[in-house]
Amino acid sequence: KTKDRPISYFKGRGLSGQTAKQFRLGYAPQGWDNLISALGNSDAEVKNLIKAGLLIENEQGRRYDRFRDRVIFPIRDSRGRVIAFGGRVMGDDKPKYLNSPETPVFHKGKELYGLYEAKLASNKIRRFVIVEGYMDVIALAQFGIPYAVATLGTATSRDHIEKLFRSSDELIFCFDGDEAGRRAAWRALENALPTAKDGRQIKFLLLPEGEDPDTLVRKNGTDYFEGLLNECDTLSEYFYKHLGAEVDTRTMDGRARLASLAKPYLEQLPSGVLQQLMLKRLGEITELADIQLDPAPPREHPEARGLESKEPPPYYERSEE
């Protein structure tokens, strides 16, 4: 039967039927015209399917289904409405992941996978953990950690961060510990700095290389994974650990270099206690008594300049193995 393969795939990934139902997981069958045959009864309906990103129209005018022979992850907005889909192959075909394109209702720089489900699970969310893939969100939810969310093939944007802070005052960025994961974490930190008002907590957890939340929580259980979240680096700890790895603070030149690297970032922080404490810490590390910050210029959103989010770096391709 057609449905046996996707069911076997999800079972093989350790998902229960209840979890599959909770996230409304599905399957797009093989073939080029299943969706167009079922829903494209008029030219207007076909045009709507193209506009919604469900059909592709090529240069020759041929129209066909975007998602074919893939397990499907519906993407819901904060009100629970399905606004897009993610599809994953069950074998080794490429591309491994395929997301809906940008449409009038789906802007991937603003939406987060799993946010609606997290809000359903609790009306007071103590913290969010931001992970790299759909399966990480789903596996953590199944293991009793229902507050994980994932970006949709883009880096974490300032819009994403502000959206999460509307529902909780603690965010933990959780990435693979390889070089791509470290790049993703630092990029998230750069976008998080202007949002780090006093009272908000931003933390970073880099996992052992080759591990992801899905594998770790299955191997070691819920308590172990929550323990990692409880013990992870604060924004200031991660910031100085990352920059400190680039310089030798035992030398005068290294300490001067650290001060010049750190200063522009500290200027991005909202003025307040955190900024003062991080400046004080910089003074302790560099042995400079009086480091003055310039007020940060207002940061312009990329969207304000009409720039599209860049395509994801390679780690998104293999984040859910």
Short mmCIF file of C-alpha atoms in Angstrom, two decimals:
data_model
loop_
_atom_site.label_atom_id
_atom_site.label_comp_id
_atom_site.label_asym_id
_atom_site.label_seq_id
_atom_site.Cartn_x
_atom_site.Cartn_y
_atom_site.Cartn_z
CA LYS A 1 0.00 0.00 0.00
CA THR A 2 1.11 3.56 -0.69
CA LYS A 3 0.79 4.68 2.92
CA ASP A 4 2.90 1.82 4.34
CA ARG A 5 6.22 3.44 3.36
CA PRO A 6 5.66 6.78 5.15
CA ILE A 7 4.23 5.01 8.21
CA SER A 8 7.28 2.72 8.29
CA TYR A 9 9.55 5.74 7.88
CA PHE A 10 8.03 7.60 10.84
CA LYS A 11 8.02 4.46 12.97
CA GLY A 12 11.66 3.91 12.03
CA ARG A 13 12.40 7.43 13.30
CA GLY A 14 10.79 6.42 16.60
CA LEU A 15 7.61 8.48 16.32
CA SER A 16 4.36 7.34 17.90
CA GLY A 17 1.02 7.57 16.14
CA GLN A 18 -0.07 10.13 18.74
CA THR A 19 2.92 12.37 17.93
CA ALA A 20 2.30 12.03 14.18
CA LYS A 21 -1.31 13.09 14.77
CA GLN A 22 -0.30 15.99 17.02
CA PHE A 23 1.96 17.43 14.29
CA ARG A 24 -0.41 16.33 11.50
CA LEU A 25 2.36 14.53 9.64
CA GLY A 26 1.44 13.30 6.18
CA TYR A 27 2.62 12.07 2.82
CA ALA A 28 2.65 13.39 -0.72
CA PRO A 29 2.37 10.34 -3.01
CA GLN A 30 4.45 9.58 -6.09
CA GLY A 31 3.36 11.12 -9.36
CA TRP A 32 3.29 14.55 -10.94
CA ASP A 33 -0.40 15.44 -10.85
CA ASN A 34 -2.05 14.01 -7.70
CA LEU A 35 -2.77 17.44 -6.23
CA ILE A 36 -3.69 19.09 -9.51
CA SER A 37 -6.10 16.22 -10.27
CA ALA A 38 -7.74 16.47 -6.85
CA LEU A 39 -7.95 20.25 -6.48
CA GLY A 40 -7.28 21.87 -9.86
CA ASN A 41 -10.84 21.78 -11.17
CA SER A 42 -10.68 25.21 -12.79
CA ASP A 43 -8.06 27.60 -14.10
CA ALA A 44 -8.65 29.89 -11.09
CA GLU A 45 -8.04 27.01 -8.67
CA VAL A 46 -4.87 26.01 -10.50
CA LYS A 47 -3.60 29.60 -10.28
CA ASN A 48 -4.31 29.60 -6.53
CA LEU A 49 -2.36 26.35 -6.13
CA ILE A 50 0.58 27.94 -7.97
CA LYS A 51 0.30 31.08 -5.81
CA ALA A 52 0.26 28.89 -2.68
CA GLY A 53 3.45 27.18 -3.83
CA LEU A 54 1.80 23.77 -4.10
CA LEU A 55 2.13 23.57 -7.89
CA ILE A 56 5.10 24.57 -10.01
CA GLU A 57 4.71 26.09 -13.44
CA ASN A 58 7.85 25.71 -15.56
CA GLU A 59 9.05 27.91 -18.42
CA GLN A 60 7.23 25.74 -20.96
CA GLY A 61 3.97 26.33 -19.09
CA ARG A 62 3.80 22.78 -17.75
CA ARG A 63 2.25 22.51 -14.28
CA TYR A 64 3.02 19.81 -11.75
CA ASP A 65 2.93 19.04 -8.00
CA ARG A 66 5.79 20.53 -5.95
CA PHE A 67 5.76 17.77 -3.31
CA ARG A 68 6.09 14.23 -4.66
CA ASP A 69 6.87 11.04 -2.73
CA ARG A 70 7.86 12.88 0.44
CA VAL A 71 6.72 12.76 4.05
CA ILE A 72 5.05 16.08 4.76
CA PHE A 73 5.34 18.42 7.75
CA PRO A 74 2.55 21.03 7.78
CA ILE A 75 3.77 24.45 8.94
CA ARG A 76 1.21 26.30 11.04
CA ASP A 77 1.05 29.95 12.00
CA SER A 78 0.51 31.11 15.58
CA ARG A 79 -3.26 30.66 15.15
CA GLY A 80 -2.92 27.08 13.96
CA ARG A 81 -3.66 27.70 10.29
CA VAL A 82 -1.59 25.67 7.81
CA ILE A 83 0.36 28.23 5.78
CA ALA A 84 3.09 26.07 4.19
CA PHE A 85 4.65 22.61 4.07
CA GLY A 86 8.01 20.99 4.47
CA GLY A 87 8.70 17.72 2.67
CA ARG A 88 11.45 15.16 3.29
CA VAL A 89 12.51 12.27 1.09
CA MET A 90 12.46 8.83 2.71
CA GLY A 91 15.58 7.67 0.90
CA ASP A 92 18.72 9.38 -0.35
CA ASP A 93 17.25 11.53 -3.14
CA LYS A 94 18.13 15.20 -3.41
CA PRO A 95 17.17 17.68 -2.23
CA LYS A 96 16.61 15.97 1.11
CA TYR A 97 14.32 18.78 2.32
CA LEU A 98 11.94 20.88 0.30
CA ASN A 99 9.99 23.79 1.79
CA SER A 100 7.13 25.81 0.39
CA PRO A 101 8.42 28.98 -1.29
CA GLU A 102 7.59 32.45 0.01
CA THR A 103 3.90 33.16 -0.64
CA PRO A 104 1.42 35.89 0.36
CA VAL A 105 0.76 33.97 3.63
CA PHE A 106 4.17 32.39 4.30
CA HIS A 107 7.28 34.40 5.16
CA LYS A 108 9.96 32.06 6.46
CA GLY A 109 11.94 34.86 8.11
CA LYS A 110 9.00 35.37 10.47
CA GLU A 111 7.51 31.89 11.05
CA LEU A 112 8.75 29.12 13.34
CA TYR A 113 8.00 25.43 13.10
CA GLY A 114 6.45 24.06 16.28
CA LEU A 115 5.49 27.41 17.85
CA TYR A 116 1.77 26.74 17.59
CA GLU A 117 2.19 23.24 19.07
CA ALA A 118 4.33 24.63 21.91
CA LYS A 119 1.64 27.15 22.77
CA LEU A 120 -1.01 24.42 22.69
CA ALA A 121 1.03 22.34 25.14
CA SER A 122 1.33 25.15 27.71
CA ASN A 123 -0.22 28.56 28.16
CA LYS A 124 2.87 29.70 30.14
CA ILE A 125 6.05 28.73 28.33
CA ARG A 126 9.05 28.96 30.68
CA ARG A 127 11.59 28.83 27.85
CA PHE A 128 12.02 28.04 24.17
CA VAL A 129 14.79 25.95 22.70
CA ILE A 130 15.58 26.78 19.06
CA VAL A 131 16.80 23.74 17.14
CA GLU A 132 17.76 23.08 13.52
CA GLY A 133 15.20 20.62 12.20
CA TYR A 134 11.58 19.49 12.18
CA MET A 135 12.43 16.05 13.55
CA ASP A 136 14.28 17.63 16.49
CA VAL A 137 11.15 19.60 17.41
CA ILE A 138 8.94 16.54 17.10
CA ALA A 139 11.25 14.13 18.97
CA LEU A 140 11.69 16.56 21.86
CA ALA A 141 7.91 17.04 22.09
CA GLN A 142 7.41 13.28 22.20
CA PHE A 143 9.94 13.05 25.05
CA GLY A 144 8.12 15.66 27.14
CA ILE A 145 10.01 18.77 26.01
CA PRO A 146 7.23 20.58 24.12
CA TYR A 147 8.91 24.00 23.91
CA ALA A 148 11.25 23.40 20.96
CA VAL A 149 10.88 25.36 17.71
CA ALA A 150 12.85 25.42 14.44
CA THR A 151 13.48 28.02 11.78
CA LEU A 152 12.37 27.15 8.27
CA GLY A 153 15.54 26.86 6.21
CA THR A 154 16.83 30.29 7.21
CA ALA A 155 19.11 31.61 9.91
CA THR A 156 17.40 32.80 13.09
CA SER A 157 16.25 36.36 12.43
CA ARG A 158 15.57 39.23 14.79
CA ASP A 159 11.87 38.85 13.92
CA HIS A 160 11.99 35.20 15.07
CA ILE A 161 13.65 36.19 18.35
CA GLU A 162 11.21 39.02 19.12
CA LYS A 163 8.28 36.72 18.30
CA LEU A 164 9.51 34.13 20.83
CA PHE A 165 10.16 36.77 23.49
CA ARG A 166 6.49 37.72 23.30
CA SER A 167 5.67 34.31 24.85
CA SER A 168 8.68 33.64 27.09
CA ASP A 169 11.67 35.46 28.58
CA GLU A 170 14.25 32.69 28.04
CA LEU A 171 15.60 31.42 24.71
CA ILE A 172 18.17 28.66 24.25
CA PHE A 173 19.85 28.24 20.86
CA CYS A 174 20.76 24.58 20.40
CA PHE A 175 23.07 23.66 17.51
CA ASP A 176 25.41 20.90 16.46
CA GLY A 177 28.95 21.49 17.75
CA ASP A 178 30.62 21.29 14.32
CA GLU A 179 31.86 24.32 12.44
CA ALA A 180 28.56 24.93 10.65
CA GLY A 181 26.70 24.74 13.96
CA ARG A 182 29.11 27.19 15.56
CA ARG A 183 28.60 29.59 12.64
CA ALA A 184 24.83 29.29 13.06
CA ALA A 185 25.10 29.95 16.81
CA TRP A 186 27.24 33.04 16.31
CA ARG A 187 24.89 34.39 13.66
CA ALA A 188 21.99 33.84 16.06
CA LEU A 189 23.93 35.71 18.75
CA GLU A 190 24.50 38.65 16.40
CA ASN A 191 20.77 38.90 15.71
CA ALA A 192 19.90 38.40 19.39
CA LEU A 193 22.13 41.16 20.81
CA PRO A 194 19.77 44.10 20.08
CA THR A 195 16.88 42.15 21.67
CA ALA A 196 18.72 41.35 24.94
CA LYS A 197 16.83 43.69 27.22
CA ASP A 198 17.28 43.30 30.96
CA GLY A 199 15.12 40.45 32.26
CA ARG A 200 15.44 38.42 29.06
CA GLN A 201 17.75 35.40 29.05
CA ILE A 202 19.55 34.17 25.93
CA LYS A 203 21.61 30.98 26.16
CA PHE A 204 23.60 28.70 23.86
CA LEU A 205 23.99 24.93 23.81
CA LEU A 206 26.42 23.40 21.32
CA LEU A 207 25.98 19.64 21.19
CA PRO A 208 28.74 17.06 20.71
CA GLU A 209 29.74 16.89 17.06
CA GLY A 210 27.56 14.49 15.07
CA GLU A 211 24.73 14.58 17.62
CA ASP A 212 21.42 16.42 17.39
CA PRO A 213 18.52 16.78 19.85
CA ASP A 214 16.63 13.91 18.17
CA THR A 215 19.46 11.40 18.69
CA LEU A 216 20.51 12.68 22.11
CA VAL A 217 17.07 12.62 23.73
CA ARG A 218 16.42 9.10 22.41
CA LYS A 219 19.81 7.84 23.58
CA ASN A 220 19.91 9.49 27.00
CA GLY A 221 16.35 10.49 27.90
CA THR A 222 14.46 13.63 28.88
CA ASP A 223 16.23 14.36 32.19
CA TYR A 224 19.65 14.24 30.54
CA PHE A 225 18.62 16.63 27.76
CA GLU A 226 16.91 19.05 30.17
CA GLY A 227 20.09 18.92 32.26
CA LEU A 228 22.07 20.11 29.22
CA LEU A 229 19.60 22.97 28.77
CA ASN A 230 19.87 23.91 32.45
CA GLU A 231 23.68 24.00 32.40
CA CYS A 232 24.34 25.67 29.03
CA ASP A 233 26.23 28.92 28.43
CA THR A 234 24.63 32.30 28.99
CA LEU A 235 24.95 34.89 26.23
CA SER A 236 27.91 36.56 27.96
CA GLU A 237 29.70 33.24 28.62
CA TYR A 238 29.28 32.09 25.04
CA PHE A 239 30.25 35.53 23.68
CA TYR A 240 33.59 35.66 25.49
CA LYS A 241 34.29 31.97 24.95
CA HIS A 242 33.79 32.39 21.19
CA LEU A 243 35.83 35.62 20.84
CA GLY A 244 38.46 34.39 23.30
CA ALA A 245 39.15 31.40 21.07
CA GLU A 246 40.28 33.82 18.33
CA VAL A 247 42.91 35.72 20.37
CA ASP A 248 45.60 35.01 22.93
CA THR A 249 44.55 36.99 25.99
CA ARG A 250 47.89 36.23 27.68
CA THR A 251 49.50 38.86 25.44
CA MET A 252 48.94 42.58 25.44
CA ASP A 253 48.25 42.55 21.69
CA GLY A 254 45.71 39.73 22.13
CA ARG A 255 43.85 41.62 24.84
CA ALA A 256 43.78 44.76 22.70
CA ARG A 257 42.47 42.69 19.81
CA LEU A 258 39.72 41.22 22.01
CA ALA A 259 38.64 44.70 23.10
CA SER A 260 38.42 45.90 19.49
CA LEU A 261 36.48 42.75 18.47
CA ALA A 262 34.03 42.89 21.38
CA LYS A 263 33.28 46.60 21.48
CA PRO A 264 31.07 46.83 18.33
CA TYR A 265 28.99 43.89 19.57
CA LEU A 266 28.52 45.34 23.05
CA GLU A 267 27.34 48.57 21.42
CA GLN A 268 24.49 46.57 19.84
CA LEU A 269 23.10 45.65 23.27
CA PRO A 270 20.27 47.75 24.72
CA SER A 271 21.70 50.03 27.40
CA GLY A 272 21.11 48.46 30.79
CA VAL A 273 22.53 46.11 33.38
CA LEU A 274 23.56 43.34 30.95
CA GLN A 275 25.51 45.76 28.78
CA GLN A 276 27.27 47.18 31.84
CA LEU A 277 28.14 43.72 33.20
CA MET A 278 29.47 42.53 29.84
CA LEU A 279 31.55 45.72 29.55
CA LYS A 280 32.89 45.15 33.06
CA ARG A 281 33.80 41.56 32.12
CA LEU A 282 35.65 42.83 29.05
CA GLY A 283 37.61 45.18 31.30
CA GLU A 284 38.55 42.27 33.60
CA ILE A 285 39.74 40.07 30.71
CA THR A 286 41.67 42.81 28.90
CA GLU A 287 42.89 44.59 32.07
CA LEU A 288 41.65 47.86 30.57
CA ALA A 289 40.10 50.05 33.23
CA ASP A 290 37.99 52.37 31.14
CA ILE A 291 36.44 51.10 27.90
CA GLN A 292 33.91 53.55 26.49
CA LEU A 293 31.05 52.44 24.27
CA ASP A 294 29.53 54.55 21.53
CA PRO A 295 25.73 54.51 21.33
CA ALA A 296 24.56 51.91 18.81
CA PRO A 297 23.15 53.23 15.54
CA PRO A 298 19.62 51.97 14.85
CA ARG A 299 19.81 48.61 13.10
CA GLU A 300 17.84 48.33 9.90
CA HIS A 301 16.02 45.08 9.22
CA PRO A 302 17.10 43.39 5.97
CA GLU A 303 13.38 43.21 5.08
CA ALA A 304 13.21 47.02 5.20
CA ARG A 305 15.67 47.15 2.34
CA GLY A 306 13.74 44.57 0.37
CA LEU A 307 16.39 41.87 0.79
CA GLU A 308 15.26 38.28 0.79
CA SER A 309 16.58 35.87 3.40
CA LYS A 310 19.57 34.00 2.04
CA GLU A 311 19.35 30.32 1.31
CA PRO A 312 20.30 28.19 4.29
CA PRO A 313 23.93 27.21 4.76
CA PRO A 314 24.79 23.53 4.24
CA TYR A 315 24.15 22.41 7.82
CA TYR A 316 20.39 22.65 7.32
CA GLU A 317 20.69 19.99 4.66
CA ARG A 318 22.01 17.40 7.06
CA SER A 319 20.69 18.57 10.38
CA GLU A 320 18.16 15.78 10.84
CA GLU A 321 20.17 12.66 10.13
#
